[in-house]
Amino acid sequence: MVQLLQEYVRRPDRLVSLAGLLDNRIEVGRQGLRIGAAATMAEVAADPGVVEQFPVISEALLESASPQVRNQATMGGNLLQRTRCPFFRDVGYAACNRRAPGSGCSAIGGENRWHAVFGTSENCIAAHASDVAVALVALDAAVELRGAGGQRSVPLTDFYRLPGADPHIETVLEPGEVITAIAVPATAAARRSHYLKVRDRASFEFALVSAAVALDMDGMHIRQARVGLGGVGTKPWRVPQVEKALSGASLDPAVLRRAAAFAAEGAQGFGHNDFKIELMQRVIVRAIETVGARA
Ligand SMILES: Cc1cc2nc3c(=O)[nH]c(=O)nc-3n(C[C@H](O)[C@H](O)[C@H](O)COP(=O)(O)OP(=O)(O)OC[C@H]3O[C@@H](n4cnc5c(N)ncnc54)[C@H](O)[C@@H]3O)c2cc1C
Ligand code: SF4
């Protein structure tokens, strides 16, 4: 939010601080993990229960931003951060449907190396920016919301909206509603999970492509796989067709490559970002091999 204010992307009349109002507890139990929305990224990344039972969450956070940002930023704020599309963040570009509805899109037909290949519309192709959201989607996490109408729980995959005709409406959050917590169910796969992020420089940089993988293993075979992708979708992207192809598969590299190739189904490049379609397949394979090697 501070960056958006500094760059005149947001010009609110009034800002309401949530500091001190929301829960910041991190609880790991038999049912799973519950993270209060006010917990900082650094606190969650370092929590021993998270590190041991949900390593993909800790790794995704440690691969995000910088220590200074992680010490300050909350989990709720991270899930609600805005896209890093450079045209959205530079008011010098008049055309951006997400910033100024109806103004057009500077990325379609323009410079679009950072943009999405899944979930795009003719109005917006901006990639979702949060790393930890990719890990949480892979683990079937839900967000707990509270507003004047009461409380509700929404699976994180359904929390984010595709851009469609209204890219400026990014989530199903109602006016006045806040995220109070994130709930992650306990699964066999969560313990054997990993986040791999490919980016232009080694730190303080957003993902070109990332993969969150979680494997339930039967010896050297995959019983069930969960695969989330970052940097490629207009929201954190799950690839069920890859997960299905991995079910019962061995860790043989050729088998993994064949399964990862299913990720290309439905992907659409826009020129400069075509490379992401090949890169995401390689990232999936490498992430699975890393989890396999830890066995
Ligand atoms: C230089 C830089 C590099 C970064 N790199 C990465 C990266 O590599 N990966 C990554 O994932 N992130 C990255 N980030 C994003 C960073 O993690 C987010 O800026 C941060 O998580 C925002 O958290 P915050 O608590 O400051 O949220 P704020 O900026 O305070 O809030 C963000 C938005 O969420 C709303 N909000 C906050 N909490 C709640 C809540 N509980 N309920 C409802 N609405 C809420 C606010 O009103 C606001 O609209 C980077 C940020 C910077 C500045
Ligand atoms: S991709 Fe989306 S955020 Fe980027 S310029 Fe186009 S409309 Fe704006």
mmCIF file of C-alpha atoms and ligand atoms in Angstrom:
data_model
loop_
_atom_site.group_PDB
_atom_site.id
_atom_site.type_symbol
_atom_site.label_atom_id
_atom_site.label_comp_id
_atom_site.label_asym_id
_atom_site.label_seq_id
_atom_site.Cartn_x
_atom_site.Cartn_y
_atom_site.Cartn_z
ATOM 1 C CA MET A 1 0.000 0.000 0.000
ATOM 2 C CA VAL A 2 2.828 2.391 0.863
ATOM 3 C CA GLN A 3 4.388 1.924 -2.573
ATOM 4 C CA LEU A 4 1.050 2.507 -4.304
ATOM 5 C CA LEU A 5 0.531 5.713 -2.316
ATOM 6 C CA GLN A 6 4.045 6.928 -3.105
ATOM 7 C CA GLU A 7 3.482 6.322 -6.818
ATOM 8 C CA TYR A 8 -0.024 7.944 -6.842
ATOM 9 C CA VAL A 9 -1.630 4.682 -8.020
ATOM 10 C CA ARG A 10 -3.975 4.824 -5.019
ATOM 11 C CA ARG A 11 -5.192 8.197 -3.695
ATOM 12 C CA PRO A 12 -7.579 7.349 -0.852
ATOM 13 C CA ASP A 13 -9.264 10.087 1.152
ATOM 14 C CA ARG A 14 -8.765 8.084 4.308
ATOM 15 C CA LEU A 15 -6.720 5.069 5.413
ATOM 16 C CA VAL A 16 -7.878 2.788 8.231
ATOM 17 C CA SER A 17 -5.159 0.960 10.147
ATOM 18 C CA LEU A 18 -5.862 -2.641 11.143
ATOM 19 C CA ALA A 19 -2.857 -2.650 13.509
ATOM 20 C CA GLY A 20 -3.709 -4.306 16.817
ATOM 21 C CA LEU A 21 -7.191 -5.364 15.680
ATOM 22 C CA LEU A 22 -6.513 -8.789 14.203
ATOM 23 C CA ASP A 23 -5.221 -12.092 15.532
ATOM 24 C CA ASN A 24 -1.529 -12.868 14.918
ATOM 25 C CA ARG A 25 -1.363 -16.365 16.414
ATOM 26 C CA ILE A 26 0.121 -19.296 14.505
ATOM 27 C CA GLU A 27 -1.371 -22.624 15.629
ATOM 28 C CA VAL A 28 -0.357 -26.058 14.364
ATOM 29 C CA GLY A 29 -2.580 -28.936 15.503
ATOM 30 C CA ARG A 30 -3.952 -32.298 14.420
ATOM 31 C CA GLN A 31 -6.491 -30.612 12.123
ATOM 32 C CA GLY A 32 -3.848 -28.490 10.421
ATOM 33 C CA LEU A 33 -2.492 -24.967 10.567
ATOM 34 C CA ARG A 34 -4.278 -21.744 11.446
ATOM 35 C CA ILE A 35 -2.522 -18.427 10.830
ATOM 36 C CA GLY A 36 -3.951 -15.180 12.206
ATOM 37 C CA ALA A 37 -4.089 -12.574 9.411
ATOM 38 C CA ALA A 38 -1.899 -10.158 11.383
ATOM 39 C CA ALA A 39 1.004 -12.627 11.733
ATOM 40 C CA THR A 40 4.019 -11.296 9.871
ATOM 41 C CA MET A 41 5.601 -13.154 6.979
ATOM 42 C CA ALA A 42 8.798 -13.523 9.037
ATOM 43 C CA GLU A 43 6.960 -15.013 12.041
ATOM 44 C CA VAL A 44 5.195 -17.618 9.899
ATOM 45 C CA ALA A 45 8.347 -18.513 7.931
ATOM 46 C CA ALA A 46 10.266 -19.162 11.186
ATOM 47 C CA ASP A 47 7.545 -21.045 13.076
ATOM 48 C CA PRO A 48 8.931 -24.520 13.911
ATOM 49 C CA GLY A 49 5.563 -26.248 13.246
ATOM 50 C CA VAL A 50 5.273 -24.590 9.835
ATOM 51 C CA VAL A 51 8.879 -25.425 8.935
ATOM 52 C CA GLU A 52 8.408 -29.075 9.893
ATOM 53 C CA GLN A 53 4.868 -29.809 8.726
ATOM 54 C CA PHE A 54 4.266 -27.246 5.942
ATOM 55 C CA PRO A 55 7.745 -26.532 4.513
ATOM 56 C CA VAL A 56 6.354 -25.178 1.233
ATOM 57 C CA ILE A 57 4.748 -22.272 3.138
ATOM 58 C CA SER A 58 7.949 -21.370 4.966
ATOM 59 C CA GLU A 59 10.015 -21.648 1.774
ATOM 60 C CA ALA A 60 7.601 -19.527 -0.291
ATOM 61 C CA LEU A 61 7.771 -16.792 2.359
ATOM 62 C CA LEU A 62 11.567 -16.874 2.603
ATOM 63 C CA GLU A 63 11.734 -16.512 -1.186
ATOM 64 C CA SER A 64 9.517 -13.400 -0.982
ATOM 65 C CA ALA A 65 10.616 -9.764 -0.795
ATOM 66 C CA SER A 66 13.435 -8.958 1.698
ATOM 67 C CA PRO A 67 13.968 -9.530 5.456
ATOM 68 C CA GLN A 68 12.905 -5.926 6.134
ATOM 69 C CA VAL A 69 9.617 -6.350 4.228
ATOM 70 C CA ARG A 70 8.956 -9.778 5.766
ATOM 71 C CA ASN A 71 9.429 -8.380 9.298
ATOM 72 C CA GLN A 72 6.767 -5.761 8.665
ATOM 73 C CA ALA A 73 4.298 -7.298 6.201
ATOM 74 C CA THR A 74 1.320 -9.346 7.378
ATOM 75 C CA MET A 75 -0.109 -12.520 5.874
ATOM 76 C CA GLY A 76 -3.443 -10.799 5.164
ATOM 77 C CA GLY A 77 -1.650 -7.936 3.385
ATOM 78 C CA ASN A 78 0.449 -10.348 1.377
ATOM 79 C CA LEU A 79 -2.609 -12.172 0.035
ATOM 80 C CA LEU A 80 -4.158 -8.831 -0.946
ATOM 81 C CA GLN A 81 -1.126 -7.225 -2.579
ATOM 82 C CA ARG A 82 -1.739 -5.816 -6.056
ATOM 83 C CA THR A 83 -0.110 -6.989 -9.280
ATOM 84 C CA ARG A 84 3.423 -5.979 -10.254
ATOM 85 C CA CYS A 85 2.361 -5.241 -13.840
ATOM 86 C CA PRO A 86 4.598 -2.212 -14.582
ATOM 87 C CA PHE A 87 1.794 -0.383 -16.405
ATOM 88 C CA PHE A 88 -0.511 -0.721 -13.403
ATOM 89 C CA ARG A 89 2.178 0.823 -11.184
ATOM 90 C CA ASP A 90 3.121 3.686 -13.489
ATOM 91 C CA VAL A 91 0.420 6.333 -13.802
ATOM 92 C CA GLY A 92 2.343 7.667 -16.823
ATOM 93 C CA TYR A 93 0.587 4.911 -18.810
ATOM 94 C CA ALA A 94 -3.011 5.952 -19.345
ATOM 95 C CA ALA A 95 -4.233 2.505 -20.443
ATOM 96 C CA CYS A 96 -4.731 0.079 -17.553
ATOM 97 C CA ASN A 97 -8.154 -1.459 -16.962
ATOM 98 C CA ARG A 98 -7.119 -2.637 -13.510
ATOM 99 C CA ARG A 99 -6.136 0.874 -12.363
ATOM 100 C CA ALA A 100 -8.598 2.879 -14.494
ATOM 101 C CA PRO A 101 -11.567 0.705 -15.600
ATOM 102 C CA GLY A 102 -12.361 1.048 -19.298
ATOM 103 C CA SER A 103 -9.010 2.664 -20.207
ATOM 104 C CA GLY A 104 -7.547 -0.338 -22.079
ATOM 105 C CA CYS A 105 -4.497 -2.519 -21.462
ATOM 106 C CA SER A 106 -0.920 -1.450 -22.206
ATOM 107 C CA ALA A 107 0.456 -4.986 -21.863
ATOM 108 C CA ILE A 108 -1.620 -6.677 -24.568
ATOM 109 C CA GLY A 109 0.325 -5.927 -27.723
ATOM 110 C CA GLY A 110 2.995 -4.193 -25.609
ATOM 111 C CA GLU A 111 5.830 -5.340 -23.347
ATOM 112 C CA ASN A 112 4.470 -8.453 -21.603
ATOM 113 C CA ARG A 113 7.423 -10.563 -20.476
ATOM 114 C CA TRP A 114 6.180 -10.644 -16.837
ATOM 115 C CA HIS A 115 2.564 -11.381 -17.615
ATOM 116 C CA ALA A 116 0.243 -14.373 -17.253
ATOM 117 C CA VAL A 117 -0.465 -17.244 -19.640
ATOM 118 C CA PHE A 118 -3.453 -18.661 -17.694
ATOM 119 C CA GLY A 119 -6.735 -17.025 -16.717
ATOM 120 C CA THR A 120 -6.252 -13.942 -18.880
ATOM 121 C CA SER A 121 -9.003 -11.936 -20.557
ATOM 122 C CA GLU A 122 -9.069 -9.397 -23.369
ATOM 123 C CA ASN A 123 -9.105 -6.751 -20.623
ATOM 124 C CA CYS A 124 -6.132 -7.793 -18.462
ATOM 125 C CA ILE A 125 -3.249 -10.293 -18.504
ATOM 126 C CA ALA A 126 -1.521 -9.281 -15.244
ATOM 127 C CA ALA A 127 0.135 -12.061 -13.231
ATOM 128 C CA HIS A 128 -0.755 -12.548 -9.572
ATOM 129 C CA ALA A 129 2.194 -11.547 -7.381
ATOM 130 C CA SER A 130 1.990 -13.394 -4.045
ATOM 131 C CA ASP A 131 4.355 -16.342 -3.571
ATOM 132 C CA VAL A 132 2.809 -17.762 -0.429
ATOM 133 C CA ALA A 133 -0.651 -17.757 -2.068
ATOM 134 C CA VAL A 134 0.691 -20.338 -4.545
ATOM 135 C CA ALA A 135 1.811 -22.610 -1.705
ATOM 136 C CA LEU A 136 -1.507 -22.122 0.116
ATOM 137 C CA VAL A 137 -3.562 -22.927 -2.999
ATOM 138 C CA ALA A 138 -1.552 -26.121 -3.526
ATOM 139 C CA LEU A 139 -2.425 -27.149 0.059
ATOM 140 C CA ASP A 140 -6.165 -26.374 -0.317
ATOM 141 C CA ALA A 141 -6.075 -23.523 2.196
ATOM 142 C CA ALA A 142 -9.109 -21.386 2.986
ATOM 143 C CA VAL A 143 -9.389 -17.803 4.219
ATOM 144 C CA GLU A 144 -11.640 -16.887 7.116
ATOM 145 C CA LEU A 145 -13.453 -13.599 6.547
ATOM 146 C CA ARG A 146 -15.377 -11.334 8.897
ATOM 147 C CA GLY A 147 -17.619 -8.386 8.113
ATOM 148 C CA ALA A 148 -20.854 -6.721 9.119
ATOM 149 C CA GLY A 149 -22.735 -9.748 7.721
ATOM 150 C CA GLY A 150 -20.878 -12.224 9.972
ATOM 151 C CA GLN A 151 -18.141 -14.759 9.337
ATOM 152 C CA ARG A 152 -17.487 -17.066 6.430
ATOM 153 C CA SER A 153 -14.763 -19.330 5.096
ATOM 154 C CA VAL A 154 -13.757 -19.302 1.407
ATOM 155 C CA PRO A 155 -11.307 -21.666 -0.327
ATOM 156 C CA LEU A 156 -8.358 -19.541 -1.456
ATOM 157 C CA THR A 157 -8.812 -20.680 -5.087
ATOM 158 C CA ASP A 158 -12.333 -19.182 -5.037
ATOM 159 C CA PHE A 159 -11.255 -16.080 -3.106
ATOM 160 C CA TYR A 160 -9.416 -14.662 -6.137
ATOM 161 C CA ARG A 161 -11.433 -13.619 -9.210
ATOM 162 C CA LEU A 162 -10.275 -13.961 -12.796
ATOM 163 C CA PRO A 163 -9.980 -10.562 -14.526
ATOM 164 C CA GLY A 164 -12.833 -11.162 -16.993
ATOM 165 C CA ALA A 165 -14.597 -7.890 -17.821
ATOM 166 C CA ASP A 166 -13.780 -6.289 -14.423
ATOM 167 C CA PRO A 167 -10.076 -6.713 -13.668
ATOM 168 C CA HIS A 168 -10.224 -4.021 -10.966
ATOM 169 C CA ILE A 169 -12.352 -6.378 -8.798
ATOM 170 C CA GLU A 170 -9.725 -8.883 -7.689
ATOM 171 C CA THR A 171 -11.325 -10.900 -4.891
ATOM 172 C CA VAL A 172 -14.732 -11.877 -3.504
ATOM 173 C CA LEU A 173 -14.076 -9.736 -0.404
ATOM 174 C CA GLU A 174 -17.144 -7.581 0.298
ATOM 175 C CA PRO A 175 -16.819 -3.904 1.316
ATOM 176 C CA GLY A 176 -16.002 -3.740 5.023
ATOM 177 C CA GLU A 177 -14.937 -7.393 5.189
ATOM 178 C CA VAL A 178 -11.468 -8.392 6.443
ATOM 179 C CA ILE A 179 -9.403 -11.560 6.369
ATOM 180 C CA THR A 180 -9.111 -12.791 9.952
ATOM 181 C CA ALA A 181 -7.185 -16.033 9.415
ATOM 182 C CA ILE A 182 -5.854 -18.607 6.975
ATOM 183 C CA ALA A 183 -6.650 -22.298 7.569
ATOM 184 C CA VAL A 184 -4.567 -25.070 6.026
ATOM 185 C CA PRO A 185 -5.730 -28.684 6.430
ATOM 186 C CA ALA A 186 -3.228 -31.306 7.644
ATOM 187 C CA THR A 187 -2.349 -33.748 4.854
ATOM 188 C CA ALA A 188 0.317 -36.373 4.287
ATOM 189 C CA ALA A 189 1.512 -34.383 1.263
ATOM 190 C CA ALA A 190 2.088 -31.121 3.170
ATOM 191 C CA ARG A 191 5.118 -32.511 5.038
ATOM 192 C CA ARG A 192 6.818 -33.405 1.777
ATOM 193 C CA SER A 193 6.480 -30.140 -0.027
ATOM 194 C CA HIS A 194 8.730 -27.591 -1.698
ATOM 195 C CA TYR A 195 8.595 -24.135 -3.320
ATOM 196 C CA LEU A 196 10.831 -23.396 -6.289
ATOM 197 C CA LYS A 197 10.956 -19.854 -7.647
ATOM 198 C CA VAL A 198 12.697 -18.731 -10.842
ATOM 199 C CA ARG A 199 13.318 -14.986 -11.152
ATOM 200 C CA ASP A 200 15.564 -12.474 -12.861
ATOM 201 C CA ARG A 201 17.785 -11.986 -9.791
ATOM 202 C CA ALA A 202 18.394 -14.136 -6.740
ATOM 203 C CA SER A 203 16.612 -12.019 -4.117
ATOM 204 C CA PHE A 204 14.133 -9.152 -3.682
ATOM 205 C CA GLU A 205 12.426 -10.084 -6.940
ATOM 206 C CA PHE A 206 9.045 -11.459 -7.984
ATOM 207 C CA ALA A 207 8.607 -14.812 -9.744
ATOM 208 C CA LEU A 208 8.848 -15.281 -13.470
ATOM 209 C CA VAL A 209 7.650 -18.824 -12.812
ATOM 210 C CA SER A 210 7.318 -20.702 -9.541
ATOM 211 C CA ALA A 211 5.976 -24.080 -8.458
ATOM 212 C CA ALA A 212 4.653 -25.293 -5.115
ATOM 213 C CA VAL A 213 4.592 -29.083 -5.009
ATOM 214 C CA ALA A 214 3.393 -31.417 -2.265
ATOM 215 C CA LEU A 215 3.745 -35.170 -2.608
ATOM 216 C CA ASP A 216 2.070 -38.051 -0.817
ATOM 217 C CA MET A 217 4.532 -40.870 -1.531
ATOM 218 C CA ASP A 218 4.198 -44.658 -1.499
ATOM 219 C CA GLY A 219 7.839 -45.748 -1.434
ATOM 220 C CA MET A 220 9.381 -44.309 -4.591
ATOM 221 C CA HIS A 221 6.013 -43.747 -6.269
ATOM 222 C CA ILE A 222 3.739 -40.743 -6.043
ATOM 223 C CA ARG A 223 0.388 -41.606 -4.495
ATOM 224 C CA GLN A 224 -1.014 -38.104 -4.861
ATOM 225 C CA ALA A 225 0.569 -34.839 -6.009
ATOM 226 C CA ARG A 226 -0.526 -31.245 -5.559
ATOM 227 C CA VAL A 227 0.974 -28.672 -7.883
ATOM 228 C CA GLY A 228 0.434 -24.901 -7.784
ATOM 229 C CA LEU A 229 2.072 -22.452 -10.168
ATOM 230 C CA GLY A 230 3.041 -18.806 -9.666
ATOM 231 C CA GLY A 231 4.019 -16.085 -12.131
ATOM 232 C CA VAL A 232 1.920 -17.686 -14.868
ATOM 233 C CA GLY A 233 -1.688 -17.129 -13.766
ATOM 234 C CA THR A 234 -3.872 -14.104 -13.158
ATOM 235 C CA LYS A 235 -4.409 -15.857 -9.835
ATOM 236 C CA PRO A 236 -2.420 -18.631 -8.099
ATOM 237 C CA TRP A 237 -2.820 -21.507 -10.538
ATOM 238 C CA ARG A 238 -3.444 -25.183 -9.752
ATOM 239 C CA VAL A 239 -2.798 -27.723 -12.551
ATOM 240 C CA PRO A 240 -5.107 -30.728 -11.926
ATOM 241 C CA GLN A 241 -4.202 -32.312 -15.272
ATOM 242 C CA VAL A 242 -0.544 -32.537 -14.131
ATOM 243 C CA GLU A 243 -1.586 -33.847 -10.723
ATOM 244 C CA LYS A 244 -3.656 -36.586 -12.407
ATOM 245 C CA ALA A 245 -0.744 -37.580 -14.656
ATOM 246 C CA LEU A 246 1.549 -37.794 -11.602
ATOM 247 C CA SER A 247 -0.784 -40.093 -9.682
ATOM 248 C CA GLY A 248 0.997 -43.475 -9.408
ATOM 249 C CA ALA A 249 4.070 -42.157 -11.278
ATOM 250 C CA SER A 250 7.655 -42.987 -10.382
ATOM 251 C CA LEU A 251 10.314 -40.295 -9.939
ATOM 252 C CA ASP A 252 11.923 -41.233 -13.246
ATOM 253 C CA PRO A 253 12.852 -37.922 -14.972
ATOM 254 C CA ALA A 254 11.260 -38.956 -18.300
ATOM 255 C CA VAL A 255 7.993 -39.847 -16.525
ATOM 256 C CA LEU A 256 8.016 -36.518 -14.668
ATOM 257 C CA ARG A 257 8.675 -34.582 -17.893
ATOM 258 C CA ARG A 258 5.727 -36.291 -19.622
ATOM 259 C CA ALA A 259 3.430 -35.451 -16.707
ATOM 260 C CA ALA A 260 4.658 -31.839 -16.500
ATOM 261 C CA ALA A 261 3.971 -31.362 -20.222
ATOM 262 C CA PHE A 262 0.244 -31.411 -19.399
ATOM 263 C CA ALA A 263 0.764 -27.991 -17.747
ATOM 264 C CA ALA A 264 0.847 -26.443 -21.231
ATOM 265 C CA GLU A 265 -2.836 -27.337 -21.757
ATOM 266 C CA GLY A 266 -4.815 -24.123 -21.979
ATOM 267 C CA ALA A 267 -1.781 -21.831 -21.725
ATOM 268 C CA GLN A 268 -1.736 -18.780 -24.012
ATOM 269 C CA GLY A 269 1.379 -16.680 -24.543
ATOM 270 C CA PHE A 270 1.308 -13.050 -25.638
ATOM 271 C CA GLY A 271 4.692 -12.856 -27.354
ATOM 272 C CA HIS A 272 7.334 -11.820 -24.825
ATOM 273 C CA ASN A 273 6.039 -14.254 -22.198
ATOM 274 C CA ASP A 274 5.845 -17.345 -24.454
ATOM 275 C CA PHE A 275 8.971 -18.735 -22.725
ATOM 276 C CA LYS A 276 6.965 -19.263 -19.524
ATOM 277 C CA ILE A 277 5.087 -22.203 -21.076
ATOM 278 C CA GLU A 278 8.280 -24.271 -21.439
ATOM 279 C CA LEU A 279 9.857 -22.909 -18.260
ATOM 280 C CA MET A 280 6.929 -23.890 -16.024
ATOM 281 C CA GLN A 281 7.238 -27.520 -17.105
ATOM 282 C CA ARG A 282 10.920 -27.562 -16.151
ATOM 283 C CA VAL A 283 10.204 -25.878 -12.833
ATOM 284 C CA ILE A 284 7.583 -28.512 -11.964
ATOM 285 C CA VAL A 285 10.037 -31.345 -12.730
ATOM 286 C CA ARG A 286 12.843 -29.766 -10.704
ATOM 287 C CA ALA A 287 10.587 -29.082 -7.740
ATOM 288 C CA ILE A 288 9.364 -32.700 -7.675
ATOM 289 C CA GLU A 289 12.908 -34.027 -7.985
ATOM 290 C CA THR A 290 13.931 -31.902 -5.000
ATOM 291 C CA VAL A 291 11.139 -33.347 -2.849
ATOM 292 C CA GLY A 292 12.004 -36.863 -4.080
ATOM 293 C CA ALA A 293 15.663 -36.404 -3.172
ATOM 294 C CA ARG A 294 14.653 -35.469 0.386
ATOM 295 C CA ALA A 295 12.895 -38.856 0.848
HETATM 296 C C1 LIG B 1 10.111 -4.210 -2.780
HETATM 297 C C2 LIG B 1 9.088 -5.268 -2.505
HETATM 298 C C3 LIG B 1 9.328 -6.571 -2.923
HETATM 299 C C4 LIG B 1 8.369 -7.549 -2.696
HETATM 300 N N1 LIG B 1 8.605 -8.843 -3.115
HETATM 301 C C5 LIG B 1 7.652 -9.796 -2.919
HETATM 302 C C6 LIG B 1 7.832 -11.129 -3.379
HETATM 303 O O1 LIG B 1 8.860 -11.486 -3.962
HETATM 304 N N2 LIG B 1 6.829 -12.023 -3.141
HETATM 305 C C7 LIG B 1 5.680 -11.682 -2.507
HETATM 306 O O2 LIG B 1 4.811 -12.531 -2.330
HETATM 307 N N3 LIG B 1 5.487 -10.424 -2.066
HETATM 308 C C8 LIG B 1 6.442 -9.491 -2.266
HETATM 309 N N4 LIG B 1 6.238 -8.219 -1.828
HETATM 310 C C9 LIG B 1 4.947 -7.874 -1.313
HETATM 311 C C10 LIG B 1 4.955 -7.799 0.139
HETATM 312 O O3 LIG B 1 5.084 -9.082 0.644
HETATM 313 C C11 LIG B 1 3.624 -7.125 0.419
HETATM 314 O O4 LIG B 1 3.808 -5.774 0.123
HETATM 315 C C12 LIG B 1 3.203 -7.265 1.768
HETATM 316 O O5 LIG B 1 2.910 -8.635 2.004
HETATM 317 C C13 LIG B 1 2.008 -6.419 2.051
HETATM 318 O O6 LIG B 1 1.724 -6.634 3.385
HETATM 319 P P1 LIG B 1 1.259 -5.488 4.329
HETATM 320 O O7 LIG B 1 0.887 -6.143 5.596
HETATM 321 O O8 LIG B 1 2.234 -4.387 4.330
HETATM 322 O O9 LIG B 1 -0.059 -5.052 3.547
HETATM 323 P P2 LIG B 1 -0.596 -3.599 3.176
HETATM 324 O O10 LIG B 1 0.253 -3.047 2.099
HETATM 325 O O11 LIG B 1 -0.778 -2.853 4.443
HETATM 326 O O12 LIG B 1 -2.002 -4.018 2.622
HETATM 327 C C14 LIG B 1 -2.197 -4.511 1.328
HETATM 328 C C15 LIG B 1 -3.692 -4.459 1.030
HETATM 329 O O13 LIG B 1 -4.383 -5.432 1.772
HETATM 330 C C16 LIG B 1 -5.362 -4.824 2.613
HETATM 331 N N5 LIG B 1 -5.322 -5.612 3.847
HETATM 332 C C17 LIG B 1 -4.254 -5.882 4.620
HETATM 333 N N6 LIG B 1 -4.573 -6.755 5.586
HETATM 334 C C18 LIG B 1 -5.885 -7.061 5.418
HETATM 335 C C19 LIG B 1 -6.799 -7.931 6.082
HETATM 336 N N7 LIG B 1 -6.433 -8.674 7.144
HETATM 337 N N8 LIG B 1 -8.076 -7.995 5.624
HETATM 338 C C20 LIG B 1 -8.479 -7.232 4.573
HETATM 339 N N9 LIG B 1 -7.651 -6.392 3.903
HETATM 340 C C21 LIG B 1 -6.368 -6.322 4.315
HETATM 341 C C22 LIG B 1 -4.972 -3.387 2.746
HETATM 342 O O14 LIG B 1 -6.089 -2.584 2.972
HETATM 343 C C23 LIG B 1 -4.351 -3.135 1.380
HETATM 344 O O15 LIG B 1 -5.339 -2.886 0.422
HETATM 345 C C24 LIG B 1 7.186 -7.216 -2.015
HETATM 346 C C25 LIG B 1 6.963 -5.906 -1.581
HETATM 347 C C26 LIG B 1 7.895 -4.952 -1.805
HETATM 348 C C27 LIG B 1 7.644 -3.564 -1.311
HETATM 349 S S1 SF4 B 2 -2.234 -6.333 -17.809
HETATM 350 FE FE1 SF4 B 2 -3.847 -5.608 -16.419
HETATM 351 S S2 SF4 B 2 -2.734 -4.450 -14.891
HETATM 352 FE FE2 SF4 B 2 -1.382 -4.609 -16.681
HETATM 353 S S3 SF4 B 2 -1.817 -2.857 -18.033
HETATM 354 FE FE3 SF4 B 2 -3.159 -4.480 -18.685
HETATM 355 S S4 SF4 B 2 -5.030 -4.060 -17.521
HETATM 356 FE FE4 SF4 B 2 -3.423 -2.995 -16.454
#
